[in-house]
Structures are given as C-alpha cells and as structure tokens.
Short mmCIF file of C-alpha atoms in Angstrom, two decimals:
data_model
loop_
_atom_site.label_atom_id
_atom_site.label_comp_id
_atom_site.label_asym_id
_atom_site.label_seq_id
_atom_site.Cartn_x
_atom_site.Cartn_y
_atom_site.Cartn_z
CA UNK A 1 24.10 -22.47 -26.57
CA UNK A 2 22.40 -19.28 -25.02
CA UNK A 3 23.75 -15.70 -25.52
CA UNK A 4 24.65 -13.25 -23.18
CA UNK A 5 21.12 -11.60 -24.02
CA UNK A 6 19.85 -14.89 -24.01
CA UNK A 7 20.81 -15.50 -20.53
CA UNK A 8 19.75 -12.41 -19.45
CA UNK A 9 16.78 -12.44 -20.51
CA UNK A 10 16.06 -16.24 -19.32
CA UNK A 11 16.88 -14.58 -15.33
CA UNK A 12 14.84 -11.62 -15.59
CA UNK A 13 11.67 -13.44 -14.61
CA UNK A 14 11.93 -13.06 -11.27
CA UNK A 15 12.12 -8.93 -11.64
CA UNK A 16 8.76 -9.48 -12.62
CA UNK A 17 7.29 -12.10 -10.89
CA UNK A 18 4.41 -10.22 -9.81
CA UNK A 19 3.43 -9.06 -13.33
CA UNK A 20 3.98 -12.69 -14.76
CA UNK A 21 1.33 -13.91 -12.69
CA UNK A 22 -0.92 -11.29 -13.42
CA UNK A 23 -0.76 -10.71 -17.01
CA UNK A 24 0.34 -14.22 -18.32
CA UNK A 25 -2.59 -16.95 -19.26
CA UNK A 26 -3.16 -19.92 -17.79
CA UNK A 27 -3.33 -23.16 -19.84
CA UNK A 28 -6.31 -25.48 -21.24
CA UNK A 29 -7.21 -28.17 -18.99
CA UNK A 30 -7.84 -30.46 -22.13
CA UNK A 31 -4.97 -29.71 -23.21
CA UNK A 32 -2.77 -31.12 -19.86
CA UNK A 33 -5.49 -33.44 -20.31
CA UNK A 34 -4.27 -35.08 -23.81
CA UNK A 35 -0.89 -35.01 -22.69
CA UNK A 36 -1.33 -36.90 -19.56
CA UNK A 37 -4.68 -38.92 -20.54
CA UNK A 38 -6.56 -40.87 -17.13
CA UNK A 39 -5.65 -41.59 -13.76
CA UNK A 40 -4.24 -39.93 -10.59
CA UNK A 41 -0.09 -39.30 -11.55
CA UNK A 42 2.42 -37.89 -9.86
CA UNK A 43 3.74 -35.09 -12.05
CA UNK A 44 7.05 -33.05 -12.01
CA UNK A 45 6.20 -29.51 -13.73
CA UNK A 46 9.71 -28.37 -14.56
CA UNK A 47 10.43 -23.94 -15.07
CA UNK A 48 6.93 -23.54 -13.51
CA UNK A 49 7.03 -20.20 -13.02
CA UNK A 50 4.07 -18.75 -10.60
CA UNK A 51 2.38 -22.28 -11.48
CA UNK A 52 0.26 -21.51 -14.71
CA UNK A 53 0.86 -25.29 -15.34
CA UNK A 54 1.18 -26.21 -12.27
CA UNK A 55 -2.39 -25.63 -10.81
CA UNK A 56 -4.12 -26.48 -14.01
CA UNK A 57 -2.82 -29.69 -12.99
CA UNK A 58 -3.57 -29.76 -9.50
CA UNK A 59 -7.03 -29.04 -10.04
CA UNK A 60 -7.27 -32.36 -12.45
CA UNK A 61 -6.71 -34.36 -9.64
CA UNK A 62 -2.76 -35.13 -9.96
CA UNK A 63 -0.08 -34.36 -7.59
CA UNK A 64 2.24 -32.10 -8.40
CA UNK A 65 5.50 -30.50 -7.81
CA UNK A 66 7.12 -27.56 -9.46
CA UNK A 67 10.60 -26.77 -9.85
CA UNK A 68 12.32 -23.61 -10.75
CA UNK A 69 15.07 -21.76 -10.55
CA UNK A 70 13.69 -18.67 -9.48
CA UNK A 71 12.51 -18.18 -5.90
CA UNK A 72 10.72 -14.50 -6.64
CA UNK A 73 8.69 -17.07 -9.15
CA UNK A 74 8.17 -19.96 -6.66
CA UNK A 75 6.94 -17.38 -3.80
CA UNK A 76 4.18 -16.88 -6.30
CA UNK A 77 3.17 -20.61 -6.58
CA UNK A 78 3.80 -22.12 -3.16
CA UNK A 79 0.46 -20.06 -2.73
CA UNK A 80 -1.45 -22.42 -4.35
CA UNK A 81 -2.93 -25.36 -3.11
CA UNK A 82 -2.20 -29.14 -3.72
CA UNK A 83 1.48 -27.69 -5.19
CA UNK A 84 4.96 -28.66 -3.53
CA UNK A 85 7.84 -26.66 -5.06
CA UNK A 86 11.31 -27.11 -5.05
CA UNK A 87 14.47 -24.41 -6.22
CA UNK A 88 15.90 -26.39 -9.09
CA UNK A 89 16.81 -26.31 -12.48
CA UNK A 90 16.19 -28.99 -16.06
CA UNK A 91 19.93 -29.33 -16.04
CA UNK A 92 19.86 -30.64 -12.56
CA UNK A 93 16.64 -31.76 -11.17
CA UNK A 94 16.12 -32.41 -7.43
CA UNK A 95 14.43 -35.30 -7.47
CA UNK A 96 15.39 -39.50 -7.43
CA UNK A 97 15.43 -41.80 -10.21
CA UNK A 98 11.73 -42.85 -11.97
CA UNK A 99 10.01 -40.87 -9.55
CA UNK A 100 7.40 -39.30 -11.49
CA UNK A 101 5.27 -40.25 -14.51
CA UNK A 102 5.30 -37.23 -16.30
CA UNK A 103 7.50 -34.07 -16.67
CA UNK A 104 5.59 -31.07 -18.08
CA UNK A 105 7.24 -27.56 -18.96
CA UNK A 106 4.80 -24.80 -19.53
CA UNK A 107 6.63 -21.42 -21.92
CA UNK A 108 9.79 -22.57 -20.47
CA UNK A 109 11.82 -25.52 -22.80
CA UNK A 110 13.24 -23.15 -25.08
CA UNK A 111 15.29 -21.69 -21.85
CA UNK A 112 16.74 -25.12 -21.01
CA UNK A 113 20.41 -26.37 -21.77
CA UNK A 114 18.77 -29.53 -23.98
CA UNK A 115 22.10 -31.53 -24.35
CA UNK A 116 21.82 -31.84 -19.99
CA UNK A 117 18.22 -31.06 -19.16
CA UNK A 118 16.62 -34.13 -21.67
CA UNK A 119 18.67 -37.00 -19.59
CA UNK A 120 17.93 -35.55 -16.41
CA UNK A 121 14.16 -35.70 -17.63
CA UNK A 122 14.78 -39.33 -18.59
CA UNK A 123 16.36 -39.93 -15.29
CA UNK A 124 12.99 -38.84 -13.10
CA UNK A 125 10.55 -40.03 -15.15
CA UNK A 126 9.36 -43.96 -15.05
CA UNK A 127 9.69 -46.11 -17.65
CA UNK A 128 6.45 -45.70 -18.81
CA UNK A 129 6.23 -41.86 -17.94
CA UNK A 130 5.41 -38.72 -20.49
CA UNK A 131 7.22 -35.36 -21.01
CA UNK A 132 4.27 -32.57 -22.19
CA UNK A 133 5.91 -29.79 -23.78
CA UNK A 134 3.25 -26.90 -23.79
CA UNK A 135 3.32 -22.98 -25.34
CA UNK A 136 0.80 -20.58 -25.38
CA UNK A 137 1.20 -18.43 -28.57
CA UNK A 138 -0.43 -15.19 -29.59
CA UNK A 139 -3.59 -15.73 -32.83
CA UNK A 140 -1.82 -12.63 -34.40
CA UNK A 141 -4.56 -13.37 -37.47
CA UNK A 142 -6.14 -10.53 -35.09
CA UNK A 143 -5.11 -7.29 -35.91
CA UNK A 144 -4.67 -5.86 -32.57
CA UNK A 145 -2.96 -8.52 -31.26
CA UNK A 146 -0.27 -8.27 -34.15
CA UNK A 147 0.22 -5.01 -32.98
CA UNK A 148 0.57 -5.83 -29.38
CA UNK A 149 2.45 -8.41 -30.57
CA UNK A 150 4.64 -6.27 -32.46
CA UNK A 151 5.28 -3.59 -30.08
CA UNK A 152 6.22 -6.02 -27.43
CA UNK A 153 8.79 -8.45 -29.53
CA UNK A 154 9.84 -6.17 -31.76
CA UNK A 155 11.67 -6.95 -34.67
CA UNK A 156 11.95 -10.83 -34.16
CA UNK A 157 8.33 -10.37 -34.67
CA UNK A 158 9.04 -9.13 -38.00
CA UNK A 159 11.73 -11.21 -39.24
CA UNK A 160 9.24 -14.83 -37.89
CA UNK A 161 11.66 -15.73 -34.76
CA UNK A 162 9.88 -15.24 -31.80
CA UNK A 163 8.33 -19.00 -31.50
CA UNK A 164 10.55 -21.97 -30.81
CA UNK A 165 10.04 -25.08 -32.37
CA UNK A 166 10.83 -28.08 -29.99
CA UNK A 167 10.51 -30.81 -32.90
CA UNK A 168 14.51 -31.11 -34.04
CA UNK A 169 15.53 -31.29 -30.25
CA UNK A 170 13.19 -34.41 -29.60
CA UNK A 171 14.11 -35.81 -32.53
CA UNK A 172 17.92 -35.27 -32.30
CA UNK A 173 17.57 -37.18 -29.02
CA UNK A 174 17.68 -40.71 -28.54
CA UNK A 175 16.36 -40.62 -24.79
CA UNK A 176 12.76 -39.97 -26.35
CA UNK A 177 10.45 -41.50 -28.70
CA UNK A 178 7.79 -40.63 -31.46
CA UNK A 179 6.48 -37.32 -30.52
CA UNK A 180 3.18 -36.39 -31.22
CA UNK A 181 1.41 -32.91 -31.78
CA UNK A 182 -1.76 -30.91 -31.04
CA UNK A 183 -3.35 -27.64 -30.89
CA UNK A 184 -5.84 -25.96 -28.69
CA UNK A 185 -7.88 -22.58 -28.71
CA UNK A 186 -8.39 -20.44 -25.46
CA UNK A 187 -8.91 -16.91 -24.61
CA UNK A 188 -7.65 -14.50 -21.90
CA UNK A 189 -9.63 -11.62 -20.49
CA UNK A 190 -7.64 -8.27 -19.52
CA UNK A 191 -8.06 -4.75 -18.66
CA UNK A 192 -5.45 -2.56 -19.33
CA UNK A 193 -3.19 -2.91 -16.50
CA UNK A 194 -3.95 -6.94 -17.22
CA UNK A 195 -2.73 -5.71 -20.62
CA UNK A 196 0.14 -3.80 -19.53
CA UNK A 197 1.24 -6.97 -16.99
CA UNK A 198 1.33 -9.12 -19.60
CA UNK A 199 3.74 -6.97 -21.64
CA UNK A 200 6.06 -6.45 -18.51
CA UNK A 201 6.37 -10.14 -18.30
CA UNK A 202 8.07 -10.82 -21.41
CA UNK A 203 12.01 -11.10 -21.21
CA UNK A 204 12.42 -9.10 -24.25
CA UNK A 205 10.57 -5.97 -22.41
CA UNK A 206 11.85 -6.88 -19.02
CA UNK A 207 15.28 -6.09 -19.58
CA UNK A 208 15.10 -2.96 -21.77
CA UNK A 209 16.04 0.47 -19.77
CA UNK A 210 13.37 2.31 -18.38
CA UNK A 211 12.97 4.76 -20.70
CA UNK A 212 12.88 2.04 -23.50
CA UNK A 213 10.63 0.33 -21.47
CA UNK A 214 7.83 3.27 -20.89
CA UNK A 215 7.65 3.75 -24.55
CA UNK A 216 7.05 -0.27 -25.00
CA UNK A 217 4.00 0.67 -22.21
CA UNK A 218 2.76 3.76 -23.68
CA UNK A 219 2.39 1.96 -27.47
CA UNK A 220 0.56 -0.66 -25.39
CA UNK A 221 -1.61 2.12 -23.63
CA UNK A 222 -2.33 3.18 -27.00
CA UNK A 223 -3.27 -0.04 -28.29
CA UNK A 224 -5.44 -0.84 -25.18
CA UNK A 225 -7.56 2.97 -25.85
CA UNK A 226 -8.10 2.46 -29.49
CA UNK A 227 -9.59 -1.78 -29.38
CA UNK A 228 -10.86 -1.96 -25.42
CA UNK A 229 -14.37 -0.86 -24.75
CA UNK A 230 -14.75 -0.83 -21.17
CA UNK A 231 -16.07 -1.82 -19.07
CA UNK A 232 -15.67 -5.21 -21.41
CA UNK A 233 -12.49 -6.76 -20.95
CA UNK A 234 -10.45 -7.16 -23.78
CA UNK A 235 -10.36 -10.99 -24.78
CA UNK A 236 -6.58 -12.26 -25.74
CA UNK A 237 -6.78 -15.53 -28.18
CA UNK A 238 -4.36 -17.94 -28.21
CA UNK A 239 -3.90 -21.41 -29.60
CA UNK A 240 -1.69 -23.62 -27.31
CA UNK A 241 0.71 -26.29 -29.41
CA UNK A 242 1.51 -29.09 -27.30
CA UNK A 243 4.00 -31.83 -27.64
CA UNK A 244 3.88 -35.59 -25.99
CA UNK A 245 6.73 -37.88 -26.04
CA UNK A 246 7.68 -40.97 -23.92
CA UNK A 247 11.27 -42.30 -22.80
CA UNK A 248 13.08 -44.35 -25.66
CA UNK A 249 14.12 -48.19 -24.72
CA UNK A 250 17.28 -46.59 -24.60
CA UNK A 251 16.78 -44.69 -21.33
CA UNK A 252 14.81 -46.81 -19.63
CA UNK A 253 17.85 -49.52 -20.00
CA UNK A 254 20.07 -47.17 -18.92
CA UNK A 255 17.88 -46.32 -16.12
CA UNK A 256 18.28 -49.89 -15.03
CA UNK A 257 21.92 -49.58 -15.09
CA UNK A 258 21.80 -46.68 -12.14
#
C-alpha cells in the first residue's frame, strides 16, 4: 500500500513532464525485442509516460497504445507517430477483454496498486499474450554516476532502496506464469541541462521545496563541471533488467468465464 509520500510522489510527473522527456533515456530496442520476440502485435504500453516505451515500440513495427494517468505526460506522447493514447490507469484499464497481446510498463510497475492492476492486465491481454516489465537503472560502478546518483536519491541511495524488485509480486500471483529475466547495456548522451532534466524528473526531487530543490541542482551543476568536457556530451550508462511473463491457465479460464 503506497504512502502519503508515496502517492505524492507517483502524481508529480506531470509537474515535470517537459523535463521527463528531455532528460529521461529511452529503452533498448533488443530489449522490447526479447520480450515481445517476432511478428506485428498489438501492444498496450501501460504508465507510458511521454512514450520512452512507447515509440521504441512503434518503430519495431507493432501497434501501439499508451495509457496513463497523466494528461501533462500524454500531451508529450500523442506527438509521436504510430502511438494512440488513452487517460487511464493499471487499476482500471480502458480497454475490452483479450484485446492485446502484450502489456509492457516502462519505470512505472512499482507505482501500480498490484493486488487490482495484475487482473486487469490478465483481463486485456489474450490468452497467449506477454506482460514486459522493463527498468532502466543507473551503472553506479561509475563514480560520477554514484554521485549523481547520490545527490539525486539521497539517502535511499545509501541505505540500497531505491530499485524495486518485481519478482515476489509475479510470483505471489496466480494470474501469471514462470517469469523469466534479462539484462541489457545502453548509454545516454547529455549536456548539462540534459543532466539537470534528468534530475528534475525524478519524484524524489520533484516534490522537494524550491530551495531544497536548487541545492539538489547546484550539486548536480557541480558534478556536471568537474566529469563533462565539452563540447563532448557526457555519456549516462545504464543496464536495463527486464522481466517476461505470460497469463497462468488460471486467467485465461477465467477469461472464458466473462
């Protein structure tokens, strides 16, 4: 169950909309790729955002629409092409029974209400449909991106909480099967107000107060000045862990029972 500052921080998104779309990376095409393996599908990418996920997908060929609960976010992706979007949430998704054949969620499944958002995935998707779970995390083996990391997460950096493991949900569940795993390497290129973007865009720094917020941006500032040597962008890594599961028996018999 989310906390107040949970909640919070799960609707300040759309503050920053802008600064998401700018700062935030997009996501490996091999990666959507091993989730979703050959063929043309018709794919429900749930929280989209501004459409990271979203477009990635569109430009493999599938057709896609996003959902999300913020409009700020989804005036960002209805700009892109070959994307439909709709205002919805997980916990109550506006589309009809087994109408897609896969659900993805790009940085977004940890927000969710999982006890009412994994049967409404199991209600949309076909019987023989996927859900890709997808997170792009910080390679914080590099020592100015544990920094930036640091200055922008704070002290669940320090104490090992920031990443959310999606493994005990799925298995919990009974609406899903096996769930397999993978990881894949990509880099982001930013100058420092790429740098500074991508800082704005995190929940944790989008709802301090101003003043807390400028001294979150000037430590960034600072971090940019002493590893940046312009006019070379500086090159963010990240590994992206991905997660692939299909609906149980269970839900696809229930799904005959609608």
């Amino acid at each position: 169950m989310m906390t107040t500052d949970d909640s919070a921080r799960a609707h300040s998104f759309g503050a920053v909309a802008a600064a998401y779309d700018a700062g935030r990376p997009t996501f490996p095409a091999d990666a959507l790729t091993w989730i979703l393996g050959p063929g043309r599908l018709q794919i429900l990418d749930l929280g989209a955002g501004t459409g990271k996920l979203a477009q990635v997908a569109a430009a493999l060929g599938h057709d896609v629409v996003a959902v999300d609960p913020s409009e700020e976010m989804l005036a960002v992706c209805r700009k892109l092409a070959g994307v439909d979007t709709m205002v919805g949430a997980a916990e109550s998704i506006p589309l009809a029974h087994a109408s897609v054949d896969a659900v993805i969620v790009g940085q977004a499944f940890h927000w969710f209400d999982h006890a009412r958002a994994l049967p409404e995935i199991a209600r949309v998707l076909r019987p023989h449909g996927v859900l890709g779970l997808l997170w792009n995390n910080y390679d914080t083996v590099v020592p100015w991106v544990r920094r930036l990391h640091r200055a922008m997460i704070g002290e669940d950096f320090l104490a090992g909480n920031d990443e959310f493991d999606p493994m005990p949900t799925l298995l919990q569940s009974d609406l899903f099967s096996m769930v397999e795993t993978a990881r894949f390497r990509h880099w982001h290129d930013l100058d420092r107000t790429g740098l500074k973007q991508l800082a704005m865009s995190h929940s944790r720094v989008a709802v301090l107060t101003e003043s807390r917020r400028e001294s979150v941006l000037d430590q960034i500032d600072a971090i940019y000045d002493g590893t940046a040597r312009p006019p070379e962008p500086l090159r963010m890594p990240y590994f992206t862990n991905c997660y692939r599961t299909r609906p149980s028996d269970l839900a696809n018999y229930r799904r005959t029972m609608v």
